[in-house]
Amino acid sequence: MTSRATTFTRRVATTAAPVALVLVVLLLALNSNGYVVTIVGFAAIYGIFCTGLNFFMGYTGQASFGQNAFAALGGYGTAILTATYYWDPVAAFFVSMIFAGIVAAIIGYPTLKLRGHYLAMATFALGLITYEISIEWIDLTQGYMGYSGIPPLGVFGFELATEKQQLVALALLLLLGVWISTRLRDSRFGRALRSIAGSEPAAQALGVNVARYKLAAFVIAAMYASAAGSLFAHFVGFISPEVFGAAMVIQSFTMLFLGGIGTTWGPVIGALIVSMLPEVLRGMHLKELQDVAYCIILVSILIFAPKGIFALIGEGVAAITRRRATETAPSAAAAQAAG
Amino acid sequence: MVDMTQLLQSLVNGVGVGLIYGLVGIGFCVIYNASGIVNFAQGVFVMLGGMVCHTLLTRLGLPIYLAAILTIPIVALSGILIEIAVVRPMWNRGAALFAIILATLATQLMIERITILTLGDQPRSFDEFTSGGPLKIGDIAIGYQIFWILGCGALMVGLLWLFFTRTTAGRALRACSQNREAAALLGIPVSRMLMLSFALSAALGAVAGILVTPTQVTAYNVGTPFGVNGFIAAIIGGFGSAAGALAGGVLLGVLQAVAIVMFGAGFKNVAALSVLLLVLFIFPAGIFAGLQGGKAH
């Protein structure tokens, strides 16, 4: 068993530091111009998306190439309900989220029985189907032209008019999302998910209902994705099918793998770094060239650092704390290595 | 009420495009059998086949047969490049299955973007191989290109069969598909076989791309639909048998053609993807699973 004191120091190291980082980035963004605010806003939205994806791919060890489908559900749900039917943004947000969750449960039930490349292709197909529908069902989605006139985020009639106000809201929602993810990761539920990632037969033998937990992780990921889609719609005020296309899949995977798949804060840090990339790649004026750069970065990470840079730092920190912990409780080291 | 002539006409077209899906599907199987990897960038070879051939035709003014013959090794080279630069490093490091799939998906996006940057994003096409036509049977018009697709498709399957049964390299590839460790112990260079399978699969995609372009248009983004439909064809065929993939492709092409008549062209991809999900859910071993006697030939 891990002693109370080491648990506390670990919690400070793994929670307080990233929270501080998010707050520092938020403060820096609030004191700079509109462009930086936009970039950090996108980072927060993608951070929420990737945190959700991490439940399914990181904790549970499954593959989904179609989470963009649920972001599209959230984005279009919010766009249609708020811009056309003048719903309150909060109501539209939750209705879209619940809808995405129900769709994920219905579709996930047969899909998650598949394995390996069949699962990958089936989920990829989900994203493609949503993409095609968002182009073709023009009466509902306005097709290629996209949906404009989406109001900014607001609560019960109080509208967050400026981008900076919205950014604060996004950062708070991101922290909430990661907090849920952190709490769930070390709960009975999170341990069950991670046992599936370790070995499905072993998890089954330990009494974990593998199918049910996989579905739960899939639904959670879909709800996070829907939330990210809704927030994107509010933040930009405009969505089109391209926003939720295959490039979104590649970009979110780059974030997830760069930050470190399966860690609680990796997705957020990955989202932040990758969102800054356009600034670094400022010399590349063409969107296509930036996409090429994303792909090269993603493939390089997949080849050379499949656990991500955050995991690399985490291993260093763990090595130091382990040396200290072995003196008091030898089994704590094993617990830390496992966690 | 659906017009009978229209239905028959779309069936004819469906068979043509279905054979193309079948060729792409065989491309999936060739790599999968050699390595257990599903190359999600398969469709990109079809796109490159059409685009490279069009470029050779228009920029160099080559005749079609020369352009076609030159295109195939160029695209095969791109397959080898993908294998060396992306798949092999991951393969050697024992990367997870979905990481490799993701890397091939990223490669597809990268090649599409490079195509936009070098050749532009405008759709293009070139003339059918034989001018004249279409052949009229009653009210049904059959374009001459369909005969080219049929002939070349049959030729490719025949050549593949000869390759897999009569040549040392082909037999070595089949040995890899049955048991990679045993193949390595027998002295077969398994990693070079992986490269060969990528080259072969890319060449198949290029042939499909060259054949299909005159009947429609090609553009940087045609890869994904062809890749997905080829994958569906391979799955219907039970993933592993070339004849199954070809049959699966024709079945899918015809289904799509009927879907276009029933629901309009806009939703043909949605229909194909729904077929994919249904096949995966109901027949995960393929519809022709019983026919899957011999693998990879």
XYZ file of C-alpha atoms in Angstrom:
636
model
C 0.000 0.000 0.000
C 1.127 3.508 -0.764
C 1.452 5.604 2.356
C -0.606 8.772 2.760
C 2.448 11.017 2.586
C 3.845 9.656 -0.698
C 0.370 9.725 -2.218
C 0.196 13.389 -1.298
C 3.580 14.280 -2.831
C 2.736 12.350 -5.950
C -0.563 14.132 -6.217
C 1.156 17.492 -5.903
C 3.675 16.557 -8.584
C 1.159 15.160 -11.023
C -1.727 17.553 -10.394
C -0.563 20.882 -9.045
C 2.220 21.370 -11.601
C 0.052 20.875 -14.710
C -2.778 22.945 -13.195
C -0.268 25.718 -12.574
C 0.952 25.378 -16.155
C -2.587 25.709 -17.523
C -3.207 28.766 -15.330
C 0.088 30.389 -16.380
C -0.701 29.822 -20.058
C -4.188 31.223 -19.429
C -2.798 34.346 -17.748
C -0.242 34.863 -20.523
C -2.949 34.501 -23.129
C -5.234 36.949 -21.329
C -2.482 39.556 -21.451
C -1.734 39.160 -25.160
C -3.478 39.888 -28.427
C -6.442 38.157 -30.036
C -4.387 35.723 -32.109
C -2.770 34.098 -29.081
C -6.172 33.924 -27.380
C -7.537 32.041 -30.385
C -4.647 29.575 -30.388
C -4.899 28.872 -26.660
C -8.663 28.531 -27.026
C -8.199 25.881 -29.721
C -5.643 24.160 -27.496
C -8.185 24.007 -24.650
C -10.902 22.633 -26.956
C -8.593 20.005 -28.388
C -7.377 19.267 -24.877
C -10.944 18.345 -23.907
C -11.330 16.226 -27.052
C -8.055 14.375 -26.461
C -8.780 13.850 -22.756
C -11.941 12.035 -23.802
C -10.161 10.051 -26.504
C -7.589 9.094 -23.880
C -10.271 7.244 -21.878
C -10.825 4.910 -24.786
C -7.382 4.692 -26.353
C -5.099 5.392 -23.411
C -6.760 3.840 -20.368
C -8.652 1.056 -22.134
C -6.114 0.444 -24.922
C -8.657 0.365 -27.759
C -8.444 2.127 -31.121
C -10.968 4.617 -32.434
C -10.300 6.510 -35.630
C -13.773 7.995 -35.695
C -14.112 10.271 -32.652
C -14.511 13.177 -35.072
C -18.014 11.786 -35.684
C -19.028 12.684 -32.131
C -17.344 16.084 -32.277
C -19.430 16.708 -35.393
C -22.595 15.646 -33.515
C -21.790 18.105 -30.749
C -20.811 20.899 -33.119
C -23.835 20.566 -35.376
C -26.159 19.921 -32.430
C -25.098 23.187 -30.820
C -25.114 25.071 -34.137
C -28.618 23.963 -35.085
C -30.168 24.333 -31.631
C -28.675 27.743 -30.834
C -28.489 29.463 -34.240
C -31.755 28.199 -35.719
C -33.916 27.428 -32.672
C -32.408 30.037 -30.283
C -31.864 27.554 -27.472
C -29.802 28.491 -24.478
C -26.174 27.432 -25.168
C -25.984 25.394 -21.949
C -29.132 23.446 -22.793
C -27.892 22.839 -26.350
C -24.509 21.765 -24.974
C -25.979 19.119 -22.682
C -28.628 17.907 -25.127
C -25.956 17.427 -27.836
C -23.707 15.679 -25.347
C -26.405 13.269 -24.201
C -27.393 12.649 -27.813
C -23.766 11.862 -28.723
C -23.555 9.542 -25.729
C -26.717 7.656 -26.758
C -25.488 7.361 -30.363
C -22.118 6.110 -29.105
C -23.839 3.497 -26.932
C -26.031 2.249 -29.796
C -23.219 2.167 -32.369
C -20.535 1.104 -29.940
C -22.414 -2.003 -28.837
C -21.848 -3.928 -32.099
C -18.676 -2.047 -33.111
C -16.684 -2.752 -29.974
C -17.029 -6.487 -30.469
C -14.559 -6.089 -33.328
C -10.829 -6.214 -32.807
C -7.614 -5.006 -34.374
C -7.833 -3.563 -37.845
C -11.554 -4.383 -38.108
C -12.220 -2.143 -35.100
C -9.964 0.536 -36.606
C -11.718 0.443 -39.962
C -15.212 0.323 -38.446
C -14.545 3.393 -36.290
C -12.864 5.141 -39.222
C -16.034 4.425 -41.212
C -18.145 6.094 -38.476
C -16.192 9.309 -38.932
C -16.507 9.096 -42.715
C -20.258 8.440 -42.549
C -20.810 11.504 -40.351
C -18.604 13.554 -42.659
C -20.557 12.460 -45.755
C -23.885 13.107 -44.037
C -22.789 16.575 -42.902
C -21.993 17.371 -46.550
C -25.044 15.781 -48.150
C -27.891 16.518 -45.703
C -27.952 20.153 -46.746
C -31.363 20.941 -45.203
C -29.963 20.127 -41.790
C -26.293 21.069 -41.973
C -26.113 23.576 -44.857
C -23.595 21.266 -46.557
C -20.194 22.483 -47.713
C -21.120 26.094 -46.997
C -21.081 25.428 -43.297
C -23.167 26.743 -40.434
C -22.583 30.343 -39.432
C -24.170 32.728 -36.939
C -23.585 30.514 -33.909
C -23.736 32.725 -30.786
C -20.847 32.762 -28.291
C -20.959 30.622 -25.173
C -23.287 31.915 -22.502
C -25.086 30.926 -19.336
C -28.797 31.668 -18.838
C -28.913 34.768 -21.001
C -25.553 36.078 -19.815
C -23.348 35.999 -22.901
C -19.553 35.720 -22.812
C -19.122 38.439 -25.414
C -15.341 38.691 -25.686
C -12.938 35.966 -26.714
C -11.019 36.374 -23.460
C -14.103 35.709 -21.341
C -14.740 32.608 -23.417
C -11.144 31.530 -22.971
C -11.536 31.608 -19.170
C -14.635 29.461 -19.491
C -12.799 27.034 -21.811
C -9.873 26.750 -19.402
C -12.210 26.049 -16.473
C -14.077 23.397 -18.488
C -10.756 21.849 -19.497
C -9.623 21.677 -15.868
C -12.980 20.142 -14.931
C -12.633 17.582 -17.733
C -9.112 16.614 -16.711
C -10.107 16.523 -13.037
C -12.838 13.987 -13.871
C -10.324 12.032 -15.921
C -7.772 12.048 -13.079
C -10.343 10.992 -10.472
C -11.744 8.235 -12.654
C -8.307 6.919 -13.648
C -7.483 5.805 -10.106
C -11.014 4.731 -9.223
C -12.399 1.214 -9.326
C -13.777 2.107 -12.773
C -10.427 3.408 -14.082
C -8.540 0.392 -12.772
C -10.993 -1.872 -14.602
C -10.388 0.046 -17.834
C -6.645 -0.205 -17.427
C -6.834 -3.910 -16.710
C -8.487 -4.305 -20.133
C -5.577 -2.472 -21.727
C -3.188 -4.841 -19.971
C -4.853 -8.083 -20.971
C -8.458 -8.713 -21.904
C -8.553 -12.366 -20.854
C -6.893 -11.510 -17.537
C -9.392 -8.694 -16.927
C -12.232 -11.069 -17.745
C -10.814 -13.651 -15.374
C -10.677 -11.022 -12.608
C -14.392 -10.443 -13.070
C -14.250 -7.293 -15.161
C -17.159 -7.141 -17.588
C -14.908 -6.288 -20.544
C -17.631 -5.461 -23.072
C -19.487 -3.172 -20.661
C -16.381 -1.258 -19.574
C -15.186 -0.806 -23.166
C -18.595 0.581 -24.074
C -18.545 2.899 -21.063
C -15.118 4.261 -22.070
C -16.351 4.721 -25.646
C -19.441 6.624 -24.476
C -17.358 8.856 -22.183
C -14.951 9.594 -25.054
C -17.891 10.432 -27.310
C -19.359 12.816 -24.720
C -16.037 14.624 -24.321
C -15.788 14.821 -28.126
C -19.295 16.242 -28.341
C -18.462 18.825 -25.692
C -15.348 19.826 -27.642
C -17.403 20.113 -30.833
C -20.001 22.327 -29.124
C -17.314 24.552 -27.624
C -15.599 24.866 -31.006
C -18.882 25.975 -32.574
C -19.364 28.661 -29.906
C -15.750 29.802 -29.929
C -15.443 30.252 -33.707
C -19.090 30.982 -34.482
C -18.882 28.895 -37.645
C -18.517 25.182 -38.458
C -18.273 23.237 -41.712
C -17.784 19.540 -42.546
C -14.035 20.106 -42.997
C -13.672 21.112 -39.338
C -14.594 17.562 -38.329
C -12.814 15.796 -41.227
C -10.004 13.254 -41.309
C -7.443 15.991 -40.603
C -9.036 16.331 -37.146
C -8.316 12.663 -36.471
C -4.663 13.079 -37.434
C -4.288 16.274 -35.421
C -5.854 14.858 -32.270
C -3.737 11.707 -32.516
C -0.612 13.838 -32.877
C -1.579 15.606 -29.640
C -2.396 12.398 -27.834
C 0.817 10.622 -28.811
C 3.047 13.659 -28.345
C 1.691 14.342 -24.862
C 1.713 10.682 -23.927
C -1.165 8.295 -24.396
C -2.674 6.918 -21.201
C -1.422 9.687 -18.919
C -3.863 12.139 -17.350
C -2.159 15.388 -18.380
C -0.418 14.238 -21.554
C -3.371 14.950 -23.867
C -3.641 18.528 -22.583
C 0.078 19.225 -22.921
C 0.120 17.609 -26.355
C -2.844 19.764 -27.391
C -1.051 22.880 -26.202
C 2.206 22.062 -28.024
C 0.536 21.024 -31.277
C -1.717 24.095 -31.248
C 1.385 26.265 -30.966
C 2.889 24.585 -34.046
C 1.286 26.928 -36.623
C 3.144 29.715 -34.823
C 6.419 27.783 -35.097
C 5.668 26.878 -38.690
C 4.773 30.472 -39.485
C 7.118 30.337 -42.522
C 4.739 27.810 -44.047
C 1.898 29.971 -45.243
C 0.061 27.133 -46.885
C -2.310 25.017 -44.838
C -1.221 21.984 -46.875
C 2.410 22.432 -45.908
C 1.404 22.635 -42.237
C -0.572 19.409 -42.612
C 2.513 17.749 -44.098
C 4.499 18.951 -41.082
C 1.849 17.515 -38.697
C 2.031 14.164 -40.449
C 5.827 14.052 -40.347
C 5.807 14.947 -36.648
C 3.162 12.329 -35.888
C 4.974 9.559 -37.786
C 8.288 10.508 -36.126
C 6.695 10.345 -32.664
C 5.072 7.017 -33.479
C 8.444 5.630 -34.539
C 10.826 7.181 -32.027
C 8.787 8.080 -28.923
C 5.541 6.087 -28.907
C 4.957 6.948 -25.236
C 5.233 10.702 -25.796
C 7.494 13.332 -24.281
C 5.384 13.753 -21.151
C 5.892 10.085 -20.282
C 9.623 10.578 -20.725
C 9.611 13.384 -18.119
C 7.261 11.354 -15.937
C 9.662 8.419 -15.983
C 12.442 10.717 -14.827
C 10.324 12.058 -11.955
C 9.188 8.556 -11.039
C 12.783 7.349 -10.932
C 13.673 10.061 -8.395
C 10.625 9.528 -6.173
C 11.073 5.769 -6.392
C 14.583 6.018 -4.983
C 13.180 7.968 -2.058
C 10.178 5.707 -1.578
C 12.074 2.393 -1.622
C 13.751 3.351 1.630
C 10.420 3.497 3.482
C 8.081 1.143 1.626
C 9.469 -1.179 -1.044
C 6.061 -2.057 -2.440
C 5.291 1.625 -3.070
C 7.769 1.547 -5.903
C 5.871 -1.238 -7.572
C 2.631 0.678 -7.153
C 4.197 3.751 -8.700
C 5.716 1.856 -11.557
C 2.312 0.370 -12.272
C 0.540 3.731 -11.973
C -40.964 2.955 -60.040
C -37.371 2.308 -60.957
C -36.761 2.164 -64.684
C -35.514 -1.259 -65.802
C -33.082 0.117 -68.389
C -31.662 2.525 -65.851
C -31.202 -0.322 -63.373
C -29.432 -2.562 -65.905
C -27.279 0.345 -67.014
C -26.198 1.019 -63.460
C -25.490 -2.685 -62.964
C -23.079 -2.579 -65.913
C -21.361 0.479 -64.484
C -21.341 -1.149 -61.062
C -19.493 -4.196 -62.357
C -16.855 -1.923 -63.903
C -16.180 0.099 -60.778
C -16.553 -3.027 -58.655
C -13.637 -4.682 -60.441
C -11.570 -1.637 -59.550
C -12.560 -2.037 -55.891
C -11.560 -5.667 -56.221
C -8.087 -4.743 -57.466
C -7.646 -2.359 -54.526
C -8.922 -5.091 -52.227
C -6.318 -7.520 -53.568
C -3.726 -4.832 -52.823
C -4.860 -4.851 -49.166
C -4.636 -8.637 -49.052
C -1.130 -8.790 -50.542
C 0.307 -6.609 -47.759
C -1.865 -8.138 -45.053
C -0.829 -11.669 -45.945
C 2.848 -10.804 -45.964
C 2.865 -8.835 -42.720
C -0.442 -8.757 -40.860
C -0.493 -4.999 -41.482
C -3.506 -3.250 -42.966
C -2.188 -0.383 -45.035
C -4.747 2.425 -44.660
C -2.878 4.363 -47.366
C -3.941 1.831 -50.004
C -6.314 4.219 -51.750
C -3.545 6.730 -52.255
C -1.970 4.414 -54.851
C -5.161 4.580 -56.929
C -5.046 8.359 -56.730
C -1.343 8.439 -57.633
C -1.946 6.053 -60.551
C -4.482 8.418 -62.100
C -2.604 11.622 -61.258
C 0.847 10.444 -62.392
C -0.567 8.997 -65.612
C -2.430 12.243 -66.308
C 0.729 14.265 -65.665
C 2.784 12.095 -68.016
C 0.084 12.394 -70.671
C -0.319 16.153 -70.504
C 3.126 17.454 -69.513
C 5.262 15.047 -71.565
C 2.704 14.321 -74.269
C 3.309 10.572 -74.074
C 0.887 8.135 -75.709
C -1.445 6.430 -73.254
C 0.146 2.975 -73.326
C 3.602 4.398 -72.600
C 2.281 6.681 -69.865
C 0.452 3.752 -68.272
C 3.504 1.492 -68.385
C 5.713 4.213 -66.875
C 3.189 5.080 -64.161
C 3.159 1.607 -62.640
C 6.842 1.490 -61.541
C 6.686 5.120 -60.346
C 3.761 4.345 -58.042
C 5.370 1.061 -56.988
C 8.368 3.125 -55.931
C 6.103 5.249 -53.729
C 4.926 2.035 -52.089
C 8.528 1.022 -51.421
C 9.203 4.473 -49.964
C 6.274 4.151 -47.562
C 7.563 0.768 -46.495
C 11.130 1.971 -45.888
C 10.340 5.311 -44.265
C 7.211 4.548 -42.246
C 6.293 0.896 -41.875
C 9.696 -0.746 -41.465
C 10.968 1.444 -38.597
C 7.727 0.790 -36.684
C 7.730 -2.888 -37.576
C 11.317 -3.261 -36.319
C 10.436 -1.541 -33.032
C 7.428 -3.773 -32.509
C 4.936 -0.896 -32.594
C 1.289 -1.497 -31.661
C -1.082 -2.451 -34.452
C -3.127 0.725 -34.256
C 0.016 2.883 -34.190
C 1.034 1.399 -37.556
C -2.476 1.906 -38.928
C -2.366 5.498 -37.728
C 1.043 6.028 -39.343
C -0.229 4.773 -42.711
C -3.294 7.010 -42.341
C -1.019 9.994 -41.682
C 1.060 9.004 -44.703
C -2.053 9.060 -46.849
C -2.941 12.563 -45.659
C 0.661 13.664 -46.257
C 0.757 12.313 -49.821
C -2.598 13.956 -50.549
C -1.309 17.324 -49.332
C 1.933 16.942 -51.321
C -0.182 16.153 -54.386
C -2.139 19.392 -53.889
C 1.104 21.340 -53.539
C 2.733 19.862 -56.660
C -0.137 19.033 -59.032
C -2.936 21.246 -57.748
C -6.357 20.437 -56.352
C -8.375 20.503 -59.582
C -10.108 17.275 -60.642
C -8.911 15.914 -63.985
C -9.436 13.006 -66.318
C -8.097 11.579 -69.572
C -9.614 9.882 -72.615
C -10.696 6.274 -72.730
C -8.017 3.943 -74.089
C -10.047 3.137 -77.192
C -12.002 5.942 -78.797
C -15.526 5.412 -80.043
C -18.252 3.546 -78.276
C -20.235 3.086 -76.271
C -21.424 -0.320 -77.333
C -25.218 -0.336 -77.445
C -27.248 -3.377 -76.427
C -30.828 -2.251 -76.639
C -30.971 0.919 -74.557
C -27.973 -0.010 -72.416
C -24.700 1.698 -73.251
C -21.474 -0.093 -72.384
C -18.385 2.115 -72.577
C -15.313 0.532 -74.144
C -13.314 1.285 -71.002
C -15.247 -1.392 -69.123
C -13.762 -3.977 -71.467
C -10.310 -2.636 -70.709
C -11.070 -2.891 -66.990
C -12.349 -6.451 -67.434
C -9.377 -7.459 -69.584
C -6.700 -5.842 -67.454
C -8.382 -7.067 -64.264
C -8.306 -10.624 -65.575
C -4.719 -10.131 -66.727
C -3.670 -8.877 -63.285
C -5.327 -11.788 -61.497
C -3.697 -14.200 -63.946
C -0.275 -12.622 -63.498
C -0.678 -12.632 -59.725
C -1.602 -16.306 -59.820
C 1.483 -17.085 -61.909
C 3.609 -14.969 -59.589
C 2.367 -16.650 -56.425
C 2.518 -20.193 -57.763
C 5.382 -20.243 -60.267
C 8.075 -17.849 -59.028
C 10.424 -18.181 -56.058
C 9.584 -14.696 -54.782
C 5.869 -15.406 -54.973
C 6.223 -18.679 -53.123
C 8.368 -16.981 -50.504
C 5.624 -14.378 -50.013
C 3.071 -17.123 -49.514
C 5.384 -18.796 -47.045
C 5.528 -15.515 -45.085
C 1.751 -15.311 -45.058
C 1.451 -18.781 -43.569
C 4.126 -18.534 -40.905
C 6.623 -15.713 -40.721
C 8.947 -17.331 -38.170
C 9.158 -20.565 -40.134
C 9.727 -18.604 -43.340
C 12.591 -16.716 -41.702
C 14.094 -19.997 -40.482
C 13.988 -21.313 -44.045
C 16.178 -18.395 -45.069
C 13.469 -16.235 -46.613
C 14.327 -12.546 -46.091
C 11.017 -11.633 -44.448
C 11.615 -7.883 -44.313
C 12.518 -7.764 -48.008
C 9.294 -9.670 -48.665
C 7.427 -6.919 -46.812
C 8.983 -4.385 -49.210
C 8.049 -6.535 -52.187
C 4.461 -6.762 -50.972
C 4.236 -2.967 -50.712
C 5.638 -2.553 -54.232
C 3.220 -5.148 -55.613
C 0.283 -3.667 -53.784
C 1.139 -0.148 -54.962
C 1.442 -1.397 -58.550
C -2.010 -3.003 -58.273
C -3.416 0.283 -56.994
C -1.743 2.168 -59.845
C -3.280 -0.166 -62.439
C -6.677 0.365 -60.827
C -6.171 4.135 -60.873
C -5.097 4.224 -64.522
C -8.024 2.033 -65.576
C -10.729 3.869 -63.663
C -9.740 7.483 -64.354
C -11.216 7.671 -67.910
C -14.636 6.604 -66.559
C -14.695 9.350 -63.899
C -12.353 12.043 -62.614
C -9.340 11.804 -60.383
C -8.254 14.342 -57.783
C -6.078 14.423 -54.688
C -8.950 13.206 -52.512
C -10.203 10.121 -54.400
C -7.883 7.903 -52.333
C -10.096 7.550 -49.248
C -13.255 6.354 -51.050
C -11.258 3.888 -53.172
C -9.291 2.724 -50.150
C -12.410 2.222 -48.031
C -14.330 0.499 -50.826
C -11.317 -1.715 -51.567
C -11.159 -2.617 -47.885
C -14.863 -3.468 -47.911
C -14.273 -5.655 -50.992
C -11.437 -7.431 -49.197
C -13.596 -7.960 -46.091
C -16.551 -9.308 -48.076
C -14.076 -11.689 -49.685
C -12.837 -12.858 -46.301
C -9.575 -10.908 -46.240
C -6.847 -12.992 -47.746
C -8.156 -14.466 -50.962
C -7.661 -12.551 -54.203
C -10.646 -14.148 -55.927
C -12.782 -13.358 -52.888
C -11.695 -9.732 -52.953
C -12.513 -9.456 -56.650
C -15.948 -11.017 -56.137
C -16.487 -8.789 -53.114
C -15.573 -5.754 -55.193
C -18.074 -6.593 -57.921
C -20.786 -7.251 -55.331
C -20.066 -3.915 -53.672
C -19.938 -2.052 -57.001
C -23.342 -3.442 -57.981
C -24.828 -2.669 -54.546
C -23.571 0.898 -54.796
C -24.960 1.252 -58.313
C -28.373 0.119 -57.094
C -28.109 2.476 -54.117
C -27.422 5.373 -56.492
C -30.557 4.549 -58.498
C -32.631 4.258 -55.326
C -31.322 7.120 -53.181
C -29.322 9.380 -55.501
C -25.574 9.731 -55.957
C -25.003 11.850 -52.848
C -25.405 9.007 -50.409
C -23.495 6.317 -52.299
C -20.538 6.556 -49.895
C -22.844 6.420 -46.890
C -24.430 3.306 -48.412
C -21.038 1.666 -49.001
C -19.858 2.469 -45.471
C -23.087 1.100 -44.013
C -22.500 -2.098 -45.987
C -19.022 -2.206 -44.438
C -20.418 -1.943 -40.914
C -23.133 -4.511 -41.606
C -20.634 -6.992 -43.064
C -18.312 -6.463 -40.110
C -21.121 -6.929 -37.595
C -22.831 -9.897 -39.237
C -20.130 -11.726 -41.220
C -16.819 -10.810 -39.592
C -15.129 -13.674 -41.491
C -16.404 -12.483 -44.877
C -19.416 -13.459 -46.938
C -17.382 -15.862 -49.059
C -15.606 -17.317 -46.039
C -16.344 -20.865 -47.174
C -14.557 -20.288 -50.484
C -11.420 -19.065 -48.786
C -9.512 -22.254 -49.467
C -6.085 -21.078 -50.547
C -4.691 -17.829 -49.250
C -2.993 -15.216 -51.373
C -3.535 -16.664 -54.805
